[in-house]
Coordinates of C-alpha atoms and ligand atoms in Angstrom, one line a residue:
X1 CA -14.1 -18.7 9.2
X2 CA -12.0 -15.5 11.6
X3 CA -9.0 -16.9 12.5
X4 CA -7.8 -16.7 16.1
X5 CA -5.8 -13.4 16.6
X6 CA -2.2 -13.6 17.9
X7 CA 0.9 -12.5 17.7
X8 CA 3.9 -14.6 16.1
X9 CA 7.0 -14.3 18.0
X10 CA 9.8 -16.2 17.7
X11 CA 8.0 -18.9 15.9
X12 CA 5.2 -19.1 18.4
X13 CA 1.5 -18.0 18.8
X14 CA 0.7 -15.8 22.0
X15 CA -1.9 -13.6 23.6
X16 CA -1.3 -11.2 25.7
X17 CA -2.6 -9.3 28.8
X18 CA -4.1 -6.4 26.9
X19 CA -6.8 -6.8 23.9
X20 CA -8.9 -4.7 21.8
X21 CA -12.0 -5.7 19.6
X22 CA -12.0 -6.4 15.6
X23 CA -15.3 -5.2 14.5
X24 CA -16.8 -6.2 11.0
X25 CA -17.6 -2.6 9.7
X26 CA -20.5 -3.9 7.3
X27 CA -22.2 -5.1 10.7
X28 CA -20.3 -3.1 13.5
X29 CA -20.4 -6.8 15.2
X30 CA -17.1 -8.1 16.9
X31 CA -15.3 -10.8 15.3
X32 CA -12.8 -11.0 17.6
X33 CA -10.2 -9.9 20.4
X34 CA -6.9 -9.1 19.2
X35 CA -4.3 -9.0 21.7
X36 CA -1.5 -5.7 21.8
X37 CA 2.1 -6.1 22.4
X38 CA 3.6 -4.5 25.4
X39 CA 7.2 -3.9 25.6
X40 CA 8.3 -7.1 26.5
X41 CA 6.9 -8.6 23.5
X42 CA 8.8 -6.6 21.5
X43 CA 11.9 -6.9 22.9
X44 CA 11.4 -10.8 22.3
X45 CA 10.4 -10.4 18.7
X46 CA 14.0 -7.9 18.7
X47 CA 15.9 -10.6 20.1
X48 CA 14.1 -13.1 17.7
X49 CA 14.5 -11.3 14.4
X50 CA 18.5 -10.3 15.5
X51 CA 19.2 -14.4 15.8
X52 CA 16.5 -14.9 12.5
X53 CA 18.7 -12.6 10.4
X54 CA 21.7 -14.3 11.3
X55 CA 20.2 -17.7 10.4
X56 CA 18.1 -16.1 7.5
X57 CA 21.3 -14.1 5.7
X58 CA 23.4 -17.0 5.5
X59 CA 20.8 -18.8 3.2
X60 CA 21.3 -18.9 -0.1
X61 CA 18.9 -16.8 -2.5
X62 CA 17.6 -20.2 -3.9
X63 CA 16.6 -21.2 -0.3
X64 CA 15.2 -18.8 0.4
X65 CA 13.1 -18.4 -2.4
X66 CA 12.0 -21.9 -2.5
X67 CA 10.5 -20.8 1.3
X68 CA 8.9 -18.2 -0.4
X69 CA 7.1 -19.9 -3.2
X70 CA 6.3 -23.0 -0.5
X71 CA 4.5 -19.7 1.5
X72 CA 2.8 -18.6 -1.4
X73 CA 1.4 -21.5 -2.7
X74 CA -0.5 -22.4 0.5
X75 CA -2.0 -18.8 0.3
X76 CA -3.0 -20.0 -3.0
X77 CA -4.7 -22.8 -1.9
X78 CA -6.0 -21.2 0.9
X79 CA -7.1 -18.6 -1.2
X80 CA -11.5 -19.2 0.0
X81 CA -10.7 -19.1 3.8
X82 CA -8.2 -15.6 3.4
X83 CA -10.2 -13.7 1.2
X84 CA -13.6 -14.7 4.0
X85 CA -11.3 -13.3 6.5
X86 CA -10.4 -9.9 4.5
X87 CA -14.3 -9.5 3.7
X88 CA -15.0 -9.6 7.1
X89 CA -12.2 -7.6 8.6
X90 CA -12.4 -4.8 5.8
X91 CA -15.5 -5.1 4.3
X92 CA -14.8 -5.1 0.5
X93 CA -16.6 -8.0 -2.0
X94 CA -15.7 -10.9 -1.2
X95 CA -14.0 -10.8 -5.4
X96 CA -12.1 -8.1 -4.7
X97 CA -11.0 -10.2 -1.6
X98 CA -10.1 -13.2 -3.7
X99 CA -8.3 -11.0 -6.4
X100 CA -6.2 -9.2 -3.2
X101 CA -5.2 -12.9 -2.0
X102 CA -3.8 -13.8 -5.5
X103 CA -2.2 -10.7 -5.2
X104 CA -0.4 -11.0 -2.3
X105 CA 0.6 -14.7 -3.5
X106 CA 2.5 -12.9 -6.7
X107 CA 4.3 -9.8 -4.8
X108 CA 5.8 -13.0 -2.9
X109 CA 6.7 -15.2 -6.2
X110 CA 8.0 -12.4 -7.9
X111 CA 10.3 -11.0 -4.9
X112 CA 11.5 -14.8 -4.4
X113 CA 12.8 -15.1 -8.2
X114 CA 14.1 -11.7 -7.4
X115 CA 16.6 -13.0 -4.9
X116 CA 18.3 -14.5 -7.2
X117 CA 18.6 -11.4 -9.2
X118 CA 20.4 -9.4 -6.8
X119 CA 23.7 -9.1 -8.6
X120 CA 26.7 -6.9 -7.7
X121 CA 29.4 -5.9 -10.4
X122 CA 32.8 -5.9 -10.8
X123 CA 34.7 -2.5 -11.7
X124 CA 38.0 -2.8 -14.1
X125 CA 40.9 -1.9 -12.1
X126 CA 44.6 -2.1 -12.4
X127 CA 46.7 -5.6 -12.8
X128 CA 46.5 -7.3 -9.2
X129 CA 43.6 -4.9 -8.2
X130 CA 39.8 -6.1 -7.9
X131 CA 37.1 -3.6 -7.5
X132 CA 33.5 -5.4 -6.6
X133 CA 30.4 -4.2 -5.2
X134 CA 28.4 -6.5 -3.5
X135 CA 24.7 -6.5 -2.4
X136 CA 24.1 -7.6 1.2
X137 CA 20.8 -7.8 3.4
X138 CA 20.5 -4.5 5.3
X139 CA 19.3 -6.1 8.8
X140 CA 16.9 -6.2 10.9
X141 CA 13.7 -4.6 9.5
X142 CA 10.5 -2.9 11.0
X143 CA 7.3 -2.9 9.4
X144 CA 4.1 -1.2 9.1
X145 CA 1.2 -1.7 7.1
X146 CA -1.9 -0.3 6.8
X147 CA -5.6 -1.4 6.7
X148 CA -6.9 -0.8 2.9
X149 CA -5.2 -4.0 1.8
X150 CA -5.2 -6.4 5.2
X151 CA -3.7 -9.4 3.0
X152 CA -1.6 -7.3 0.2
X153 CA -0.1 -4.8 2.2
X154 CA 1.7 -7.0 4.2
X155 CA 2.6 -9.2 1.6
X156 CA 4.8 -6.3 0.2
X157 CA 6.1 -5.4 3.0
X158 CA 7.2 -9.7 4.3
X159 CA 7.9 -10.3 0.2
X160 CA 10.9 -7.7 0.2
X161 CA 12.7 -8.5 3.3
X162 CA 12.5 -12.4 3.2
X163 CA 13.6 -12.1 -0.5
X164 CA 16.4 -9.7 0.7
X165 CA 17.4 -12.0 3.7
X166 CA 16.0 -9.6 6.1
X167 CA 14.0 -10.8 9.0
X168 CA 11.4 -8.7 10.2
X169 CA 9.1 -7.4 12.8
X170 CA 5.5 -6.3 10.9
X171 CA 3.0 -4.4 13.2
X172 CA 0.3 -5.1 10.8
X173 CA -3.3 -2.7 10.7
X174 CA -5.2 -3.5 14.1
X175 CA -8.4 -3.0 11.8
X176 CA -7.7 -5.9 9.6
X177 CA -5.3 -8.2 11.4
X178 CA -6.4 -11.0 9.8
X179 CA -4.8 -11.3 6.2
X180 CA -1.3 -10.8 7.9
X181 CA -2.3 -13.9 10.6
X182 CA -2.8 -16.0 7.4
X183 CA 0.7 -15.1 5.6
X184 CA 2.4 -16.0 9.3
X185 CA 0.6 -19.3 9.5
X186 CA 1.7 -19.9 5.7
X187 CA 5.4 -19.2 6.7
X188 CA 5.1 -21.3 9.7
X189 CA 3.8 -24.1 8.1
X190 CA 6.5 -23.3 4.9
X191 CA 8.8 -24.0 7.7
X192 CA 10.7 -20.7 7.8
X193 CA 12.9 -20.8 10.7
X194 CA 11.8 -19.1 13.9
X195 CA 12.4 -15.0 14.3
X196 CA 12.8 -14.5 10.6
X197 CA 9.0 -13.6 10.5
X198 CA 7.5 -11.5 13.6
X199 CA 3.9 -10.0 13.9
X200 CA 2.8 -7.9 16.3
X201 CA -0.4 -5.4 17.3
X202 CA -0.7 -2.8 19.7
X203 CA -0.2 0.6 20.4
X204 CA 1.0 1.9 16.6
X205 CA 2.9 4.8 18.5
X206 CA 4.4 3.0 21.3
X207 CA 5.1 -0.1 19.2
X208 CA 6.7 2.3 16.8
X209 CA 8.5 4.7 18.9
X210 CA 10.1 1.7 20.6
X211 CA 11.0 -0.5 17.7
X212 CA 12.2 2.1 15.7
X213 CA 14.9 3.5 18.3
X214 CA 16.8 -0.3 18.6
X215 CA 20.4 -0.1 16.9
X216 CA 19.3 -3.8 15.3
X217 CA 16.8 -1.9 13.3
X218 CA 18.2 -1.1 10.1
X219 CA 15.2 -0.2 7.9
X220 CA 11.7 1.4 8.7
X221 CA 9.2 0.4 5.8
X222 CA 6.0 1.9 6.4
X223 CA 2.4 2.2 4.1
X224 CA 0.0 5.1 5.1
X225 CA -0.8 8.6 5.5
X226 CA 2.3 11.2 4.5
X227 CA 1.8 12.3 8.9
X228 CA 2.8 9.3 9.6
X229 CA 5.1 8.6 7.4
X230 CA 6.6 12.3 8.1
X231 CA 6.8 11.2 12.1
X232 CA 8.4 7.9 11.5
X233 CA 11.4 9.0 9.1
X234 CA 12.1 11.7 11.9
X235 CA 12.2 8.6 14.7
X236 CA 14.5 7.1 12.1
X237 CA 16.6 10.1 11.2
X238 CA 17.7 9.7 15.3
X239 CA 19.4 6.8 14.6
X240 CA 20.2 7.2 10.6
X241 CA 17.7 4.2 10.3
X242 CA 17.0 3.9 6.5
X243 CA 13.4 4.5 5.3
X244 CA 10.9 2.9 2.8
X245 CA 7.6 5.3 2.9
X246 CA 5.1 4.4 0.7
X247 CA 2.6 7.7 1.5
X248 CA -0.5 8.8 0.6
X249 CA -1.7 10.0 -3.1
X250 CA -4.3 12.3 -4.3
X251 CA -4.2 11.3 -7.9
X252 CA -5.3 13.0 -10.9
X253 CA -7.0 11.9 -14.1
X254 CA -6.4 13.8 -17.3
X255 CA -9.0 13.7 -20.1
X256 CA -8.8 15.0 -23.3
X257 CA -10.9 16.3 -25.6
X258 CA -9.8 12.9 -28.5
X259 CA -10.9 10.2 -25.8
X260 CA -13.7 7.8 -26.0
X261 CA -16.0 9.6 -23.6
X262 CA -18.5 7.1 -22.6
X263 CA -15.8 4.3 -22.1
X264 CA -13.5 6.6 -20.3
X265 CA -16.1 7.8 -17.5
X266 CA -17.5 4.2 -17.4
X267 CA -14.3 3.2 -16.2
X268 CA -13.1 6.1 -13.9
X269 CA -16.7 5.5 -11.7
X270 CA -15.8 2.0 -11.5
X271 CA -12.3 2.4 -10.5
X272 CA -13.0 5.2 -8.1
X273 CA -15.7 2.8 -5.9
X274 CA -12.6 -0.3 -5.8
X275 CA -12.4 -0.6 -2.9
X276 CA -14.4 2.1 -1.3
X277 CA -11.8 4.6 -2.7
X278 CA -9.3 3.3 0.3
X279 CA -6.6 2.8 -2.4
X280 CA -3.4 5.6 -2.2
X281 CA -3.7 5.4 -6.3
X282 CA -7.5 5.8 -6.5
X283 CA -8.2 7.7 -9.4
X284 CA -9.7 11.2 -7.1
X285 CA -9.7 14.6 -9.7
X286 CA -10.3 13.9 -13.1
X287 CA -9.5 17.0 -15.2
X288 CA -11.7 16.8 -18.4
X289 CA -11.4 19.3 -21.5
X290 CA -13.9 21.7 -21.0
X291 CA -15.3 20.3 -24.7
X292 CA -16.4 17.1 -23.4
X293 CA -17.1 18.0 -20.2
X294 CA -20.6 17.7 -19.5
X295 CA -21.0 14.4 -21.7
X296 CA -18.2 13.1 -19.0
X297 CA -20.2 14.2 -15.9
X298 CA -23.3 13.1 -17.2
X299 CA -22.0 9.0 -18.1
X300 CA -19.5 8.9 -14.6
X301 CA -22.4 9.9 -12.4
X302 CA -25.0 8.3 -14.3
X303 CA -22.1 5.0 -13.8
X304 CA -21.5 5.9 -9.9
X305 CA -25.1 6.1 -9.0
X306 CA -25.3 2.5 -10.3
X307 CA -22.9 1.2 -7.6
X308 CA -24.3 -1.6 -5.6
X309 CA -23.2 -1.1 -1.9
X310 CA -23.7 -3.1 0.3
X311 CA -22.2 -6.1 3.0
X312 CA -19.4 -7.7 0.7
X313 CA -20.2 -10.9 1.6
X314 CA -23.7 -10.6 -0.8
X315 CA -23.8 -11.5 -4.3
X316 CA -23.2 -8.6 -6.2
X317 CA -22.5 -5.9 -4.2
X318 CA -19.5 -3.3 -5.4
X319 CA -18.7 -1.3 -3.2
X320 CA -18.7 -2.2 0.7
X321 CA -18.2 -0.1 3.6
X322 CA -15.7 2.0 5.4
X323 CA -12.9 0.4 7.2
X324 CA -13.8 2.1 10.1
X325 CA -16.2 4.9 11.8
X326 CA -13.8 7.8 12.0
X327 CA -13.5 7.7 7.9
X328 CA -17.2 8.6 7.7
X329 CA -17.3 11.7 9.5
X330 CA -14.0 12.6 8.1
X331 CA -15.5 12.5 3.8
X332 CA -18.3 14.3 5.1
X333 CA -16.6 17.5 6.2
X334 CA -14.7 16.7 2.8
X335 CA -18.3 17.0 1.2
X336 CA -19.8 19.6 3.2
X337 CA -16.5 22.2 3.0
X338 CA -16.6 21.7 -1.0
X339 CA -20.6 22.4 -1.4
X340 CA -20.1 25.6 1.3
X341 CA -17.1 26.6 -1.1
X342 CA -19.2 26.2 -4.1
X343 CA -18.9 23.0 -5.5
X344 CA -22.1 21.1 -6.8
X345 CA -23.1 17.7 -5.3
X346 CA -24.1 15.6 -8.3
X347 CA -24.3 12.6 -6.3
X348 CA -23.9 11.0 -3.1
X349 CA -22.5 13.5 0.0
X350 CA -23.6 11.3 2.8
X351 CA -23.7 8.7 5.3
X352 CA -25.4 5.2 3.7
X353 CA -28.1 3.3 6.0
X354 CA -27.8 3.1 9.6
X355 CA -25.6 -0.3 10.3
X356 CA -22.0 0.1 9.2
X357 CA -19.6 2.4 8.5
X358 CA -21.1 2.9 4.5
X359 CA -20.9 6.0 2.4
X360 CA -22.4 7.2 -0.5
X361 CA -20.6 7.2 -4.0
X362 CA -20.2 10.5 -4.2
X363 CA -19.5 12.7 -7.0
X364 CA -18.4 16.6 -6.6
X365 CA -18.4 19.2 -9.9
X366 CA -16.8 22.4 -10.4
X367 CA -14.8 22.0 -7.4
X368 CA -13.4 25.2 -6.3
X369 CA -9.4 25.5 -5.9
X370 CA -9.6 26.4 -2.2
X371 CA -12.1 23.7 -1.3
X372 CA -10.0 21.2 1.0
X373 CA -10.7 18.4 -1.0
X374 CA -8.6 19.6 -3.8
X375 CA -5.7 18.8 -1.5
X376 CA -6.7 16.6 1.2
X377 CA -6.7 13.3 0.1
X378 CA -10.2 12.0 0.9
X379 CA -9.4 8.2 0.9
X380 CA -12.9 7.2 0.5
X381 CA -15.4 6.6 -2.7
X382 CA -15.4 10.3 -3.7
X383 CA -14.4 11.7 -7.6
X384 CA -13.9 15.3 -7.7
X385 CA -14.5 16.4 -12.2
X386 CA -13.7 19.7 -12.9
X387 CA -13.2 21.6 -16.5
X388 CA -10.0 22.3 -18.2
X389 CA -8.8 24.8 -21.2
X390 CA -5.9 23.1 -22.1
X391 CA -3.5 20.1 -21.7
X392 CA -1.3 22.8 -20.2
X393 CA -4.2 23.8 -17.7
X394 CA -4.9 20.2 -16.8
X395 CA -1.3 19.3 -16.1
X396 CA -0.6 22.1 -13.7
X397 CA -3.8 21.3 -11.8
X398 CA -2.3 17.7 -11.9
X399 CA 0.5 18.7 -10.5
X400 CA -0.5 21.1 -7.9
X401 CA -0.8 19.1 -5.0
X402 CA 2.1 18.0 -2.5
X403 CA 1.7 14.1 -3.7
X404 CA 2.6 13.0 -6.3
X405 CA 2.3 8.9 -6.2
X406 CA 0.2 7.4 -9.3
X407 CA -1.6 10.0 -12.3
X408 CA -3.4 8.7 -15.3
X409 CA -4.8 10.2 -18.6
X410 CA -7.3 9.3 -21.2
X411 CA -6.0 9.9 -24.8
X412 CA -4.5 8.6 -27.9
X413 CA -2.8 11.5 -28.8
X414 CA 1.5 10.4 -29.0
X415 CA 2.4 13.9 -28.7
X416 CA 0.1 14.7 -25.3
X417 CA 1.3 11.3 -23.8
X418 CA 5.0 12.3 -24.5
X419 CA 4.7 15.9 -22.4
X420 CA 3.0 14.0 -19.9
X421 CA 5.4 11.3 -19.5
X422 CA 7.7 14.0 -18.9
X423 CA 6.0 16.8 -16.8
X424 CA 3.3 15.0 -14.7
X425 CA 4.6 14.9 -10.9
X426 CA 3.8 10.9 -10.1
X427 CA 6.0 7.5 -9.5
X428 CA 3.6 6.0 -11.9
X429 CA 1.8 7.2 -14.5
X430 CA -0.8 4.9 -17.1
X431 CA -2.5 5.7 -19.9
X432 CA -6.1 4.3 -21.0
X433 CA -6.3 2.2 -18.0
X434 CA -6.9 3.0 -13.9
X435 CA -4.1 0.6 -13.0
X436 CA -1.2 1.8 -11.6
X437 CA 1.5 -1.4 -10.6
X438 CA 1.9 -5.0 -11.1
X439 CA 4.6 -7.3 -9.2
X440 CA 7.1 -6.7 -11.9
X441 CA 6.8 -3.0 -11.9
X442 CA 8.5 -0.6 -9.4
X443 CA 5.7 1.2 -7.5
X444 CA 6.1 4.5 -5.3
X445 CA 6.1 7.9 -5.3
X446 CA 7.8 11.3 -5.2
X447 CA 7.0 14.5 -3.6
X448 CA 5.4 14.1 -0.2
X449 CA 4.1 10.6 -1.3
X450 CA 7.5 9.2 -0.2
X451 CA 10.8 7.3 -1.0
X452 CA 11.6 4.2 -2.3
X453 CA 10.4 1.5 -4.4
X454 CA 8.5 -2.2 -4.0
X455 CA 8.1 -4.2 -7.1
X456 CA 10.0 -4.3 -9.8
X457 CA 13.5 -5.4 -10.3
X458 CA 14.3 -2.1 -7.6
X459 CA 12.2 -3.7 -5.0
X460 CA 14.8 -5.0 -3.1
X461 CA 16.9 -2.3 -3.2
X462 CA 15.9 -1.0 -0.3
X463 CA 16.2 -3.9 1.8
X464 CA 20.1 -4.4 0.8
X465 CA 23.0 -2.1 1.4
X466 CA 26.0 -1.7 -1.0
X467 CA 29.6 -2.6 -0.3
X468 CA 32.3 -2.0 -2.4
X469 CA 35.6 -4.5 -1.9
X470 CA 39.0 -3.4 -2.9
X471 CA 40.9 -6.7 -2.8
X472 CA 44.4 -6.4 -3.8
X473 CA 46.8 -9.3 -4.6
X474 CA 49.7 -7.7 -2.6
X475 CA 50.2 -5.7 0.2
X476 CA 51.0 -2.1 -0.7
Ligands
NAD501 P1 -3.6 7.4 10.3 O1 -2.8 8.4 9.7 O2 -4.0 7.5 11.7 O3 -3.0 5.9 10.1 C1 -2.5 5.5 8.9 C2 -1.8 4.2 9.2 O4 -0.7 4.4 10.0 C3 -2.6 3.2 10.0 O5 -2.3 1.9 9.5 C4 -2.1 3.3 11.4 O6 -2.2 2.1 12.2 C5 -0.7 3.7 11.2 N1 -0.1 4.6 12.2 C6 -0.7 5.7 12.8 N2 0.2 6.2 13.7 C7 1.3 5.5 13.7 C8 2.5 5.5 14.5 N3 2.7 6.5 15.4 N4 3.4 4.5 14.3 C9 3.2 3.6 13.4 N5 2.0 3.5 12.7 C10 1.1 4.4 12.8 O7 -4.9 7.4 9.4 P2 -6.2 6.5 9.2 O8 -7.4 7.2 9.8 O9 -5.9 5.1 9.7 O10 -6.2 6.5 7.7 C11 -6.4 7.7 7.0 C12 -5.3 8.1 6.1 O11 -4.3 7.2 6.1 C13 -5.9 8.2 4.7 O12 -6.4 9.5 4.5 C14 -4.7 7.9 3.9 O13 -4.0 9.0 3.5 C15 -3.8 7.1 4.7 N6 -3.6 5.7 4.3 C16 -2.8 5.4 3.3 C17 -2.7 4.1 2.9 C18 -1.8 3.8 1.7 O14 -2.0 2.8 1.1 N7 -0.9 4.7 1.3 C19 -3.3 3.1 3.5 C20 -4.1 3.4 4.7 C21 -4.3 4.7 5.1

């Protein structure tokens, strides 16, 4: 059911002197050894992806979308054995591994109609004079993607340089290598040509440090914490390397006093426990009008302490574990600075049983402002409701943080959805629903929650460079 781990160099399979283990966090039992690149595999996979994007940029859009969709369709029909994989790996339910899998499969059909949608323009110029701009793959890319998504995070990341006519070197999550095994096996057996698609694991700073420092490197694309992110756009900047950070949120939930309560806290306690709460646009401080505040608290905790955790694997279960041990001790302190600061623990707080890396749902009230939580993303099944006077008062709360990637609000009212249109801080922003991006919407962030888009008809934007032609009919 765990597929053997490797890397995929140059259209080939290999281990590798060094391994570490893959431990199923439900169960803390091995499911595998995964073998880390040293340098010399990553000079192969340069050398393969520098010959791939000189075989893959001379393709024509169609051909390479036609790989793309051949790619995605065997995830599709592989959907069972991938989303087995992701359960065991990551630990979420085995539906919300299924529903990640299609997922994955549409980031890659849309991007592959995309490719033939990357049109230039021509500029009116004088008689005998042609002004044309022209959209061309950027080059070689490196990629990193993180562990909260082990099949859609890399599907972003593969989706937007194939479509592009990148090639690309992906050091996928060491946590979760398996989704990104399965979408290398689906090119492979899509017959993409060899070096277009490289996957390594290792080392995430050496593999990094190195990669990014290679003149055939023309675009880092990384998904993670803004630290990270931070670190590898300095790397970059060394070699004026273009960036694509997708970085971390801390999102806010505005709800006024008009809402449907009941409905509204109903869904936020849901949303918040997807996927343990490892989501960068998990819905984390809901700001609720002080006049239906307590009717709020009392239906989303009521709601969260209904959550079935539990092994995802198991009929029924909601919410699964941790992706790993050091995320558990890191919510607690998030817990136990808020309650020292003040804030009341309406539910959850702790550790959950004794096997796996669980933890509670976790509700915290009346949050105070200095508590760390109200600016340290917690990344982990934890809502944080405090009162509001205002729509005024909630939006500068919303926008008081350093992030500013996805922000919702519950309301009907046109003229409170217009000012927050404008003056809420966030790449994306919904209304009466917790989702934040489809395929064929642009997703990202601004502030510290990064640059750039994926999705959308800008998704490839960041994997092409502009050039401008001045062709004119005579010499002059
Ligand atoms: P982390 O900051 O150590 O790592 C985050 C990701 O970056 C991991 O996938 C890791 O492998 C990678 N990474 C770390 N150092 C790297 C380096 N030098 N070069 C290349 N890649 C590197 O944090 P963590 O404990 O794994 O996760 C915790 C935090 O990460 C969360 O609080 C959250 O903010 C963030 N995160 C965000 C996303 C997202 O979707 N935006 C996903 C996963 C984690």
């Amino acid at each position: 059911m765990y597929p053997e781990l490797k890397l995929f160099i140059a259209g080939g399979w290999r281990t590798t002197r060094r391994d570490m283990a893959v431990v199923n966090p439900a169960t803390e039992q091995e499911l595998g050894l995964l073998p880390c690149a040293d340098i010399s595999d990553l000079d192969d996979a340069l050398k393969a992806a520098e010959e791939g994007f000189r075989i893959w940029s001379a393709a024509s859009p169609r051909e390479r979308g036609d790989t793309i969709l051949r790619a995605a369709a065997l995830m599709r029909e592989r959907q069972e054995e991938i989303a087995q994989s992701i359960t065991l790996e990551h630990g979420k339910p085995i539906a919300q591994a299924r529903m990640e899998v299609i997922r994955g499969a549409e980031f890659f059909e849309w991007d592959a109609g995309e490719a033939m949608r990357t049109y230039g323009r021509v500029i009116p110029a004088a008689k005998g004079h042609k002004f044309s701009v022209h959209h061309q793959p950027i080059g070689v890319v490196a990629a990193f993607s993180p562990w909260n998504f082990p099949m859609s995070q890399p599907a972003r990341k593969i989706a937007g340089a194939l479509a592009s006519g990148c090639s690309i070197i992906l050091k996928a999550a060491e946590e979760t290598p398996a989704g990104a095994i399965h979408i290398a096996r689906a090119f492979e057996d899509a017959g993409l040509p060899a070096g277009v698609l490289n996957l390594v694991f290792g080392d995430p700073a050496e593999i990094s440090s190195h990669l990014i420092k290679q003149d055939a490197v023309r675009l880092v694309a990384f998904t993670g914490s803004t630290p990270v992110g931070r670190h590898l756009t300095t790397l970059a900047s060394e070699n004026m390397t273009s960036v694509l950070m997708e970085l971390g949120g801390h999102a806010p939930v505005i709800v006024c006093e008009d809402t449907d309560v009941q409905a509204a806290a109903v869904s936020g306690a849901i949303r918040k426990m997807r996927n343990a709460g490892q989501v960068c646009t998990s819905p984390t401080r809901f700001f609720v009008n002080e006049a239906i505040f307590e009717e709020f608290v009392e239906a989303f905790v009521a709601r969260a302490k209904q959550t079935v955790v539990g092994n995802g694997m198991d009929a029924g279960v909601e919410m699964g574990p941790l992706a790993n041990d050091r995320r558990v001790p890191a919510l607690a302190a998030l817990v136990e600075d808020a309650r020292a600061k003040g804030a009341t623990v309406a539910t959850g707080g702790a550790r959950h049983g004794d096997t796996g890396y669980f933890f509670e749902p976790t509700v915290l009230v009346n949050v105070p402002d200095d508590a760390d939580i109200m600016q340290v993303e917690p990344f982990g099944p934890i809502a944080v409701i405090n009162p509001v006077s205002s729509l005024d008062d909630a939006i500068a709360r919303a926008n008081s943080v350093p992030y500013g990637l996805a922000g919702y609000a519950f309301t009907n009212r046109a003229d409170y959805i217009d000012r927050m249109i404008d003056e809420v801080e966030v790449g994306n922003f919904s209304v009466n629903t917790l989702e934040a991006s489809m395929p064929e919407t642009p997703f990202g962030g601004v502030k510290s929650s990064g640059y750039g888009r994926e999705g959308g008809s800008e998704g490839l934007d960041n994997y092409m460079t502009i050039k401008n032609v001045w062709h004119s009919a005579k010499i002059v």
